[in-house]
């Protein structure tokens, strides 16, 4: 579980814009299925160089209210803290955060599309790619801190948590139930979030090496 944080959760205009646009379009798509299906990620179409826009629009629609609220909660809570950390580490922190969210949304969905490019029936929706990229970034910028407690393990460093999380996603891909959860988008999202954070702030490589 997450412990108490000293910094207040005051969302910036950028985060509010992401949440507002995603929520408005997702709710609209709940009632207008034509919008929902046109925005879905469809790897087979992308492989044929069609519907490339869905690499972005798939993050704007969700399968249920829970799906939407869960993703937006991650964007709000962890996103505020990541953006605050970015601002502390240098200039243009808010811009870099927005680039991280947009870049990882595209790369996460592209990774999933690449894996499922021959599966005509596969479709995917949700902002999980960007949300989990924020989780990955959060664990890197706070690598040596411990905000998370796991059963039997107690509090663990954030850098260790994200490693366990990635291994869990790999396990789900290999041995988990074959449901409609796009685990490939999740894992590509987390990895993209880690990568772009390290590109923005190369000094964090040293912390990862030490731990």
Short mmCIF file of C-alpha atoms in Angstrom, two decimals:
data_model
loop_
_atom_site.label_atom_id
_atom_site.label_comp_id
_atom_site.label_asym_id
_atom_site.label_seq_id
_atom_site.Cartn_x
_atom_site.Cartn_y
_atom_site.Cartn_z
CA UNK A 1 0.00 0.00 0.00
CA UNK A 2 1.10 3.61 -0.48
CA UNK A 3 2.25 5.49 2.56
CA UNK A 4 1.55 9.15 3.35
CA UNK A 5 3.32 11.69 1.17
CA UNK A 6 4.51 15.07 2.31
CA UNK A 7 3.80 16.80 -0.99
CA UNK A 8 0.17 17.85 -1.59
CA UNK A 9 -1.62 16.28 -4.52
CA UNK A 10 -2.28 19.45 -6.49
CA UNK A 11 -2.88 18.53 -10.13
CA UNK A 12 -1.42 20.75 -12.82
CA UNK A 13 -3.43 21.95 -15.83
CA UNK A 14 -1.74 19.24 -17.93
CA UNK A 15 -2.88 16.40 -15.72
CA UNK A 16 -6.37 17.87 -15.41
CA UNK A 17 -6.49 18.14 -19.22
CA UNK A 18 -5.50 14.47 -19.65
CA UNK A 19 -8.09 13.32 -17.13
CA UNK A 20 -10.84 15.61 -18.43
CA UNK A 21 -10.45 14.71 -22.10
CA UNK A 22 -10.16 10.99 -21.35
CA UNK A 23 -13.17 11.00 -19.04
CA UNK A 24 -15.41 13.01 -21.36
CA UNK A 25 -14.64 10.87 -24.41
CA UNK A 26 -14.85 7.60 -22.45
CA UNK A 27 -18.26 8.46 -21.00
CA UNK A 28 -19.49 9.61 -24.40
CA UNK A 29 -18.28 6.32 -25.90
CA UNK A 30 -20.16 4.34 -23.23
CA UNK A 31 -23.40 5.56 -24.82
CA UNK A 32 -22.29 5.86 -28.45
CA UNK A 33 -20.81 2.53 -29.46
CA UNK A 34 -19.80 3.78 -32.90
CA UNK A 35 -17.26 6.08 -31.24
CA UNK A 36 -16.10 3.31 -28.93
CA UNK A 37 -15.40 0.83 -31.71
CA UNK A 38 -13.80 3.40 -34.01
CA UNK A 39 -11.36 4.42 -31.24
CA UNK A 40 -10.34 0.88 -30.23
CA UNK A 41 -6.83 -0.34 -30.94
CA UNK A 42 -7.07 -2.87 -33.77
CA UNK A 43 -3.60 -4.33 -34.48
CA UNK A 44 -4.69 -6.13 -37.64
CA UNK A 45 -5.77 -2.84 -39.22
CA UNK A 46 -2.61 -1.08 -38.07
CA UNK A 47 -0.51 -3.82 -39.69
CA UNK A 48 -2.30 -2.93 -42.92
CA UNK A 49 -1.39 0.73 -42.35
CA UNK A 50 -4.96 1.61 -41.45
CA UNK A 51 -6.39 3.20 -38.29
CA UNK A 52 -2.95 4.32 -37.10
CA UNK A 53 -4.71 7.01 -35.08
CA UNK A 54 -5.94 4.31 -32.69
CA UNK A 55 -2.43 4.12 -31.21
CA UNK A 56 -3.56 7.28 -29.40
CA UNK A 57 -7.36 7.11 -29.37
CA UNK A 58 -7.42 3.68 -27.70
CA UNK A 59 -6.33 5.48 -24.52
CA UNK A 60 -9.43 7.67 -24.68
CA UNK A 61 -12.01 4.88 -24.39
CA UNK A 62 -12.57 2.31 -21.67
CA UNK A 63 -14.51 -0.90 -21.26
CA UNK A 64 -16.24 0.05 -17.99
CA UNK A 65 -16.57 2.71 -15.32
CA UNK A 66 -14.16 0.79 -13.08
CA UNK A 67 -11.61 0.59 -15.90
CA UNK A 68 -11.85 4.35 -16.44
CA UNK A 69 -11.77 5.35 -12.76
CA UNK A 70 -8.87 3.03 -11.94
CA UNK A 71 -6.69 4.38 -14.75
CA UNK A 72 -7.53 8.01 -14.03
CA UNK A 73 -6.80 7.48 -10.32
CA UNK A 74 -3.29 6.31 -11.22
CA UNK A 75 -2.81 9.27 -13.57
CA UNK A 76 -4.01 11.67 -10.86
CA UNK A 77 -2.23 10.30 -7.79
CA UNK A 78 1.06 9.07 -9.22
CA UNK A 79 1.06 11.57 -12.08
CA UNK A 80 1.05 14.54 -9.71
CA UNK A 81 3.97 13.10 -7.76
CA UNK A 82 5.98 12.22 -10.87
CA UNK A 83 5.45 15.67 -12.34
CA UNK A 84 6.46 17.30 -9.05
CA UNK A 85 9.62 15.20 -9.05
CA UNK A 86 10.36 16.15 -12.65
CA UNK A 87 10.04 19.84 -11.72
CA UNK A 88 12.45 19.34 -8.80
CA UNK A 89 15.05 17.71 -11.05
CA UNK A 90 15.15 20.41 -13.72
CA UNK A 91 13.27 22.75 -16.00
CA UNK A 92 10.31 21.87 -18.22
CA UNK A 93 9.15 19.15 -15.83
CA UNK A 94 5.50 19.54 -16.83
CA UNK A 95 6.37 19.39 -20.53
CA UNK A 96 8.48 16.28 -19.98
CA UNK A 97 5.66 14.63 -18.07
CA UNK A 98 3.19 15.30 -20.89
CA UNK A 99 5.70 13.95 -23.43
CA UNK A 100 6.16 10.85 -21.26
CA UNK A 101 2.41 10.19 -21.16
CA UNK A 102 1.89 10.71 -24.90
CA UNK A 103 5.04 8.83 -25.94
CA UNK A 104 4.34 5.81 -23.74
CA UNK A 105 0.71 5.66 -24.82
CA UNK A 106 1.87 5.34 -28.42
CA UNK A 107 4.78 2.97 -27.77
CA UNK A 108 2.77 0.77 -25.41
CA UNK A 109 -0.04 0.40 -27.92
CA UNK A 110 2.42 -0.05 -30.78
CA UNK A 111 4.13 -2.89 -28.90
CA UNK A 112 0.78 -4.58 -28.36
CA UNK A 113 -0.17 -4.03 -32.01
CA UNK A 114 3.09 -5.60 -33.11
CA UNK A 115 2.46 -8.72 -31.03
CA UNK A 116 -1.19 -9.07 -32.12
CA UNK A 117 -0.80 -7.87 -35.72
CA UNK A 118 -2.07 -11.17 -37.19
CA UNK A 119 -5.06 -11.51 -34.86
CA UNK A 120 -8.08 -9.97 -36.59
CA UNK A 121 -10.33 -10.44 -33.57
CA UNK A 122 -8.05 -8.68 -31.09
CA UNK A 123 -8.99 -5.20 -29.90
CA UNK A 124 -7.81 -3.16 -26.96
CA UNK A 125 -8.93 -0.07 -25.05
CA UNK A 126 -7.85 2.01 -22.10
CA UNK A 127 -5.26 4.43 -20.77
CA UNK A 128 -3.42 1.63 -18.97
CA UNK A 129 -0.33 2.07 -21.14
CA UNK A 130 0.19 5.67 -20.08
CA UNK A 131 -0.99 5.03 -16.51
CA UNK A 132 1.42 2.15 -15.97
CA UNK A 133 4.19 4.16 -17.62
CA UNK A 134 3.60 6.72 -14.88
CA UNK A 135 3.88 3.91 -12.33
CA UNK A 136 7.19 2.83 -13.86
CA UNK A 137 8.45 6.40 -13.88
CA UNK A 138 7.34 6.90 -10.28
CA UNK A 139 9.32 3.87 -9.15
CA UNK A 140 12.43 5.12 -10.95
CA UNK A 141 12.40 8.73 -9.74
CA UNK A 142 11.77 7.43 -6.21
CA UNK A 143 13.92 4.32 -6.63
CA UNK A 144 15.57 4.33 -3.20
CA UNK A 145 12.41 5.16 -1.27
CA UNK A 146 9.87 2.71 0.07
CA UNK A 147 6.22 3.63 -0.44
CA UNK A 148 4.84 0.15 -1.04
CA UNK A 149 4.21 -2.80 1.25
CA UNK A 150 3.62 -6.32 -0.06
CA UNK A 151 2.23 -9.35 1.81
CA UNK A 152 5.00 -11.44 3.44
CA UNK A 153 7.67 -9.04 2.15
CA UNK A 154 6.74 -5.89 4.03
CA UNK A 155 8.01 -2.57 2.74
CA UNK A 156 10.23 -2.82 -0.31
CA UNK A 157 12.16 -0.26 -2.32
CA UNK A 158 10.28 1.15 -5.29
CA UNK A 159 12.97 -0.06 -7.69
CA UNK A 160 12.44 -3.60 -6.41
CA UNK A 161 8.67 -3.25 -6.64
CA UNK A 162 8.73 -2.30 -10.32
CA UNK A 163 10.98 -5.29 -11.06
CA UNK A 164 8.52 -7.59 -9.27
CA UNK A 165 5.65 -5.92 -11.13
CA UNK A 166 7.28 -6.49 -14.53
CA UNK A 167 8.03 -10.12 -13.65
CA UNK A 168 4.37 -10.49 -12.66
CA UNK A 169 3.26 -9.19 -16.05
CA UNK A 170 5.60 -11.62 -17.79
CA UNK A 171 4.18 -14.46 -15.70
CA UNK A 172 0.64 -13.44 -16.64
CA UNK A 173 1.56 -13.39 -20.32
CA UNK A 174 3.13 -16.84 -20.14
CA UNK A 175 0.92 -18.67 -17.66
CA UNK A 176 -2.08 -16.48 -16.83
CA UNK A 177 -5.66 -16.83 -18.02
CA UNK A 178 -6.19 -15.84 -21.62
CA UNK A 179 -8.76 -13.11 -21.03
CA UNK A 180 -9.29 -9.71 -22.63
CA UNK A 181 -6.61 -7.94 -20.59
CA UNK A 182 -3.92 -6.51 -22.85
CA UNK A 183 -0.88 -7.49 -20.79
CA UNK A 184 1.49 -6.70 -23.65
CA UNK A 185 0.31 -3.08 -23.67
CA UNK A 186 0.85 -3.02 -19.91
CA UNK A 187 4.39 -4.32 -20.01
CA UNK A 188 5.38 -2.12 -22.95
CA UNK A 189 3.86 0.84 -21.12
CA UNK A 190 5.83 0.24 -17.92
CA UNK A 191 9.08 -0.34 -19.81
CA UNK A 192 8.54 2.76 -21.96
CA UNK A 193 7.89 4.84 -18.85
CA UNK A 194 11.13 3.64 -17.28
CA UNK A 195 13.11 4.20 -20.48
CA UNK A 196 11.97 7.74 -21.20
CA UNK A 197 12.45 8.74 -17.56
CA UNK A 198 16.04 7.51 -17.71
CA UNK A 199 16.56 9.37 -20.99
CA UNK A 200 15.26 12.57 -19.39
CA UNK A 201 17.35 12.11 -16.24
CA UNK A 202 20.43 9.94 -16.96
CA UNK A 203 21.78 10.40 -13.42
CA UNK A 204 19.07 7.98 -12.25
CA UNK A 205 21.02 5.15 -13.89
CA UNK A 206 23.45 5.32 -10.98
CA UNK A 207 20.70 4.77 -8.42
CA UNK A 208 19.39 1.76 -10.31
CA UNK A 209 22.90 0.30 -10.55
CA UNK A 210 23.39 0.66 -6.79
CA UNK A 211 20.13 -1.03 -5.91
#
